[in-house]
Tab-separated table of C-alpha atoms in Angstrom:
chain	number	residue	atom	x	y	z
A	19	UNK	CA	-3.184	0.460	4.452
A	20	UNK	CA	-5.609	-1.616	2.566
A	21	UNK	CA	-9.040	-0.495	0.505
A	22	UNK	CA	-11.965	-2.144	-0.928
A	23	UNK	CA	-14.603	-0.801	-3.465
A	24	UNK	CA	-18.038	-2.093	-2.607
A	25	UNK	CA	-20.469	-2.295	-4.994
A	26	UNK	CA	-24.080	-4.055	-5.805
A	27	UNK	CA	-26.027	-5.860	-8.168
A	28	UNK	CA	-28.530	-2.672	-8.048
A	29	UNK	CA	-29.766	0.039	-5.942
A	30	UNK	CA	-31.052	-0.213	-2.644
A	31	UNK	CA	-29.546	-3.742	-2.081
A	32	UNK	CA	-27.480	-2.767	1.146
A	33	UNK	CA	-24.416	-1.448	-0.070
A	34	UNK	CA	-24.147	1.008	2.879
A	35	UNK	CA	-25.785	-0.945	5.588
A	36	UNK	CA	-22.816	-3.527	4.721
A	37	UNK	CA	-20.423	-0.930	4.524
A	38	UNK	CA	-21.315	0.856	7.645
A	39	UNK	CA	-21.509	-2.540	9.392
A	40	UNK	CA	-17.928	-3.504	8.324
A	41	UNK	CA	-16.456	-0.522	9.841
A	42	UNK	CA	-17.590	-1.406	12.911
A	43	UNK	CA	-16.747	-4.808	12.781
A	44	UNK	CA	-13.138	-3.718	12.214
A	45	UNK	CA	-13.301	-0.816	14.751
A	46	UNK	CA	-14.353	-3.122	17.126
A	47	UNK	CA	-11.499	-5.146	16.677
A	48	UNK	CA	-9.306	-2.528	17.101
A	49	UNK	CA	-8.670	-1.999	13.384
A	50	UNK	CA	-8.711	1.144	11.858
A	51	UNK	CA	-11.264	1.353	9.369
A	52	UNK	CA	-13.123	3.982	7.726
A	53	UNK	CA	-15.348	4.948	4.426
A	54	UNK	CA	-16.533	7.435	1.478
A	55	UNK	CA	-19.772	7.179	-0.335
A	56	UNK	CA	-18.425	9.797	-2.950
A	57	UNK	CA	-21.585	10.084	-5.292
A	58	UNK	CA	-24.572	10.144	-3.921
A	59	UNK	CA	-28.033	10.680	-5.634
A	60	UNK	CA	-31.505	11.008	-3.680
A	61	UNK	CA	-29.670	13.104	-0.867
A	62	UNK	CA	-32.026	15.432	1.454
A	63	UNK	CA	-30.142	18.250	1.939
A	64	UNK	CA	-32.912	19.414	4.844
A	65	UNK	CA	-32.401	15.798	6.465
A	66	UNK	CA	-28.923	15.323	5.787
A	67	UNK	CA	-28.783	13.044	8.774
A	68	UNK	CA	-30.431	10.378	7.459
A	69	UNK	CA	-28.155	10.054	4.492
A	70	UNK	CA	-26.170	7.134	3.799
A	71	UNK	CA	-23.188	9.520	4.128
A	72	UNK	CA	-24.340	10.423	7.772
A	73	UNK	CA	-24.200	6.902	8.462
A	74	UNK	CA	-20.688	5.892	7.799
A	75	UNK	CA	-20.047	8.959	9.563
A	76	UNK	CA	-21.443	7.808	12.779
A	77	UNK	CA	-20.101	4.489	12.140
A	78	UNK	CA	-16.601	6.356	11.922
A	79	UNK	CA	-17.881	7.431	15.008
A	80	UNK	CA	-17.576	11.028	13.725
A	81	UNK	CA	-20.240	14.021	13.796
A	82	UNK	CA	-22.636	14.994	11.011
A	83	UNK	CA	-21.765	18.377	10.024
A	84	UNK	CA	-21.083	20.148	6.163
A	85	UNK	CA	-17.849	19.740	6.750
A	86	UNK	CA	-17.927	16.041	7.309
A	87	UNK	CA	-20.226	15.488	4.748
A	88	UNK	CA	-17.917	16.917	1.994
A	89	UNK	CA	-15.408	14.801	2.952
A	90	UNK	CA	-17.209	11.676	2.502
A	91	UNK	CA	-19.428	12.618	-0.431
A	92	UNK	CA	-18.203	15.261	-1.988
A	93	UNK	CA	-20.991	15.312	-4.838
A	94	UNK	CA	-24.146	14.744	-3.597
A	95	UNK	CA	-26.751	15.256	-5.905
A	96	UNK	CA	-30.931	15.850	-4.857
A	97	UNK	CA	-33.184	14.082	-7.543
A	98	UNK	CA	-33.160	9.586	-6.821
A	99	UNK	CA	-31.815	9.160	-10.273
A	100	UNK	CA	-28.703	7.573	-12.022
A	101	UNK	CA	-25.462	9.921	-10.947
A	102	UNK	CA	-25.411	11.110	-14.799
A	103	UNK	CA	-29.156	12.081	-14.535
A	104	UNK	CA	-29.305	13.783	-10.912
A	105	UNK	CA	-26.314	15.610	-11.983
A	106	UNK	CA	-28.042	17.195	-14.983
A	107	UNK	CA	-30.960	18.245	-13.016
A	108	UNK	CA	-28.779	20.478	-11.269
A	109	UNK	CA	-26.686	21.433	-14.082
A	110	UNK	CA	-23.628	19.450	-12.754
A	111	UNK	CA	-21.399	16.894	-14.115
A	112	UNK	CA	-19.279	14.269	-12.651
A	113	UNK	CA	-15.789	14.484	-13.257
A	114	UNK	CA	-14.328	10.966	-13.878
A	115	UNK	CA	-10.598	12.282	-13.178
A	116	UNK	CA	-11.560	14.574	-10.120
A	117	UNK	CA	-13.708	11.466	-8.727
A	118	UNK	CA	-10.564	8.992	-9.237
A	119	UNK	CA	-8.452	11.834	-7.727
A	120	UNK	CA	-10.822	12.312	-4.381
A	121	UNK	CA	-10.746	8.177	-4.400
A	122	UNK	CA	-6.284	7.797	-4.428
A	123	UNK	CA	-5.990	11.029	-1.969
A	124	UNK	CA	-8.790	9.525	0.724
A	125	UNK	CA	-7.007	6.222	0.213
A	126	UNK	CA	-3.320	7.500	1.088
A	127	UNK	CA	-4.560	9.354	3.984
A	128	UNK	CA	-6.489	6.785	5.599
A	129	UNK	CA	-4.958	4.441	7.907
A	130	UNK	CA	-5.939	1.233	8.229
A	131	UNK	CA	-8.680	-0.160	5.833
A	132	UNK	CA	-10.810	2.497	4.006
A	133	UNK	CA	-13.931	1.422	2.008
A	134	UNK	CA	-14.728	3.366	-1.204
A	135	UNK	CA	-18.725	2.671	-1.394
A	136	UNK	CA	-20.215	3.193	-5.356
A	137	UNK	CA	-23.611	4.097	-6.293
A	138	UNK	CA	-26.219	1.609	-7.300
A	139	UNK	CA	-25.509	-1.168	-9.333
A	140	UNK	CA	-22.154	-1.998	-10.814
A	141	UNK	CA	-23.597	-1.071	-14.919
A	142	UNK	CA	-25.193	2.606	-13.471
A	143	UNK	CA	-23.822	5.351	-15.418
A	144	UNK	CA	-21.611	8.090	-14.119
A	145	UNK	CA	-21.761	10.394	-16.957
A	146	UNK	CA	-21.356	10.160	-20.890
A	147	UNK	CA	-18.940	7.375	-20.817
A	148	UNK	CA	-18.415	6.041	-17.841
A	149	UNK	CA	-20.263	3.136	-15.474
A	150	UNK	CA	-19.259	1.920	-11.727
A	151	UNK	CA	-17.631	-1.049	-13.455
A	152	UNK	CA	-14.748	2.086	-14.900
A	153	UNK	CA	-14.874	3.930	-11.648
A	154	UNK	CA	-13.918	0.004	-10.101
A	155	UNK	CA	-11.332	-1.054	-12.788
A	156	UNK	CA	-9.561	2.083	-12.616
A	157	UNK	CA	-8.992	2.309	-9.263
A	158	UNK	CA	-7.985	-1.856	-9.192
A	159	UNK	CA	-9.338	-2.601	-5.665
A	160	UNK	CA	-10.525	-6.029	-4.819
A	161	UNK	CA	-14.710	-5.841	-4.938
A	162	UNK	CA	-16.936	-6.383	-2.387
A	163	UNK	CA	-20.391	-7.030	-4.321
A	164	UNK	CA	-23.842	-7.189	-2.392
A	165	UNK	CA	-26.670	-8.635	-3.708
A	166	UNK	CA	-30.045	-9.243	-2.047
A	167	UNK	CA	-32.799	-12.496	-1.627
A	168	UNK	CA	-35.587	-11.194	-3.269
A	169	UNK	CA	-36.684	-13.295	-6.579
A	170	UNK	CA	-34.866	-12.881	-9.482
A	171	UNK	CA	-31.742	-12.034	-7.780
A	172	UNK	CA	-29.482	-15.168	-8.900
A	173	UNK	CA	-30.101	-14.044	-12.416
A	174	UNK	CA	-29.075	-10.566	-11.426
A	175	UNK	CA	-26.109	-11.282	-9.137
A	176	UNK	CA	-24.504	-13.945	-11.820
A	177	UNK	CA	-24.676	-11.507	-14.856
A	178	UNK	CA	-22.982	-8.716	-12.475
A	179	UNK	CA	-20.148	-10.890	-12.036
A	180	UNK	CA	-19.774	-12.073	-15.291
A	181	UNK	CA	-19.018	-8.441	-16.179
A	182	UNK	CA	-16.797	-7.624	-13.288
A	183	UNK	CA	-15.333	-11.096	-14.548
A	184	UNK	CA	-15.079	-10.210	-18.238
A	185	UNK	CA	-13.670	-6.190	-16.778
A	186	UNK	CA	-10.762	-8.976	-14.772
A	187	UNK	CA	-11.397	-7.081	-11.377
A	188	UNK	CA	-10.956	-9.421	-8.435
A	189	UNK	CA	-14.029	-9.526	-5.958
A	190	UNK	CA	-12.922	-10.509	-2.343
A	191	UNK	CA	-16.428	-11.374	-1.441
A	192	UNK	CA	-20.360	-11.825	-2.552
A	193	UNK	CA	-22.923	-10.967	0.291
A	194	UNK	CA	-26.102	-11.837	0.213
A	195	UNK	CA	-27.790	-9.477	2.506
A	196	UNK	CA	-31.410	-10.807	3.122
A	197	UNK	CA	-34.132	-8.868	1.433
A	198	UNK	CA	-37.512	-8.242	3.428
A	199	UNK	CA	-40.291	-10.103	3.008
A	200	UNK	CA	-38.924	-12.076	-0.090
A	201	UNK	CA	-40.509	-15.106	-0.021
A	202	UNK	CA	-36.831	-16.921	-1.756
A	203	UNK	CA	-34.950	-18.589	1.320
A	204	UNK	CA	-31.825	-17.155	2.239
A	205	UNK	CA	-30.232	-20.578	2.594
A	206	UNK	CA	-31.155	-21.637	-0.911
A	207	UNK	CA	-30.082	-18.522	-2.532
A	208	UNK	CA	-26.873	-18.683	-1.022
A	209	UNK	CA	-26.319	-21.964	-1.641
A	210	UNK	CA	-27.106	-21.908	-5.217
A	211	UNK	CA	-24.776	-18.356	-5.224
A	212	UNK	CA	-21.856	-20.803	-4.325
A	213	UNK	CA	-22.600	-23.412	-6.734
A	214	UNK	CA	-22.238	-21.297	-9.480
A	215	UNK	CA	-19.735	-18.383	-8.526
A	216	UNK	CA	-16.773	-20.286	-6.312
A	217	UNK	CA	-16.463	-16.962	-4.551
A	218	UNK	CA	-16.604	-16.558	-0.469
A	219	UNK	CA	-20.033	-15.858	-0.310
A	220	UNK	CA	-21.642	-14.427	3.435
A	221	UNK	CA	-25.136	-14.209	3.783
A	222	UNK	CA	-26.367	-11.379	6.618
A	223	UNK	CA	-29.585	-12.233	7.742
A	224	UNK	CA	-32.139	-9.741	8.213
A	225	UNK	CA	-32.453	-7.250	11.556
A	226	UNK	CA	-35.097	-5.180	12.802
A	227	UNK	CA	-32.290	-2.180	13.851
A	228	UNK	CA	-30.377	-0.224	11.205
A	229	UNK	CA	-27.429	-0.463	13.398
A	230	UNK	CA	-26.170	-4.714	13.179
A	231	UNK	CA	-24.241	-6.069	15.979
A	232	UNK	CA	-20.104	-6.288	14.846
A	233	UNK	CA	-20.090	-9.438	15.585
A	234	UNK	CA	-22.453	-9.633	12.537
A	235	UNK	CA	-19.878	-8.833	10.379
A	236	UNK	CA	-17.220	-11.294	11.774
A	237	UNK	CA	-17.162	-13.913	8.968
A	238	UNK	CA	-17.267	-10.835	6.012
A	239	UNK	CA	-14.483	-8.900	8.505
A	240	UNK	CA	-12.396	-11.732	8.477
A	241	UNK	CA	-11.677	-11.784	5.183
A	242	UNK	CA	-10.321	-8.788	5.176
């Protein structure tokens, strides 16, 4: 049994779309792999399959019901705000201790590799006290941080690992998942990502499906 907590450099970078694709990957090879999104903010509860939860569901290969959908994300909040702010819209809280709880039971009862996915960026506030970067460092898994191509994003990607850095969390891998339409070359981004952070660092190109091939994944899967 082995676990990874993937996290960005902000929202809507490809956090799930990498997580999602890494399960397969694994899968494919005939790894067990699986994943839980367990905050989610900007969730349709009348389109629930178009979540981000229903999609490491189906690429669990497992149906889209309530039931499911608690299992993976068990707070799922309506309004596309910070966790701490879509919870108080509803008059809800996070609790740091029950989240780290649902985290270590998922983990012991998944076999194979499981992948805890965060929310947003690695500074975006749980509650009163707390940011991804605790939810990370308490749980002590090895990072997985994605970051995108669009301008500006070398600036972002190297201050969120000088915090995970300064935190002492280990980060297994950088991705660079290609933003659309950014006029920034992927190759140069990348490049300039290794120059300066000495981590693995595997760029995804970008797709026209929302599904990517496993053998997309190969190079990320292999590591680990």
């Amino acid at each position: 049994m082995s676990a990874y907590f993937v996290t960005a450099t902000g929202t809507d970078i490809g956090k799930t779309f990498v997580t999602a694709g890494l399960v397969r990957a694994l899968r494919a090879q005939g790894r067990a792999a699986g994943a839980v999104k367990p905050i989610v903010s900007g969730f349709d509860m009348m389109n629930p399959a178009g979540s981000d939860p229903a999609v490491l569901l189906a690429a669990m290969g497992e149906p889209v019901t309530q039931e499911a959908l608690a299992g993976v994300a068990p707070w799922r909040f309506a309004a596309p705000l910070s966790p701490d702010m879509a919870a108080a819209r509803e008059g809800r809280a996070i609790g740091f201790d029950e989240l780290l709880a649902f985290c270590r039971n998922a983990i012991a009862a998944r076999e194979g590799t499981l992948f805890v996915e965060g929310v947003g960026g690695i500074m975006v506030p749980l509650d009163g006290g707390h940011t991804v970067l605790d939810w990370a460092g308490a749980l002590g898994l090895p990072l997985i941080v994605v970051a995108g191509s669009y301008l500006g994003t070398l600036s972002h990607t190297l201050t969120a690992l000088a915090v995970i850095a300064r935190a002492k969390l280990t980060v297994a891998a950088l991705v660079v998942n290609e933003t659309g339409d950014s006029a920034v070359p992927l190759a140069e981004t990348v490049a300039t990502l290794r120059r300066f952070s000495r981590l693995p660092v595997i760029s995804l190109p970008r797709i026209k499906d929302s599904v990517a091939p496993p053998d997309m994944f190969a190079e990320l899967a292999a590591l680990i």
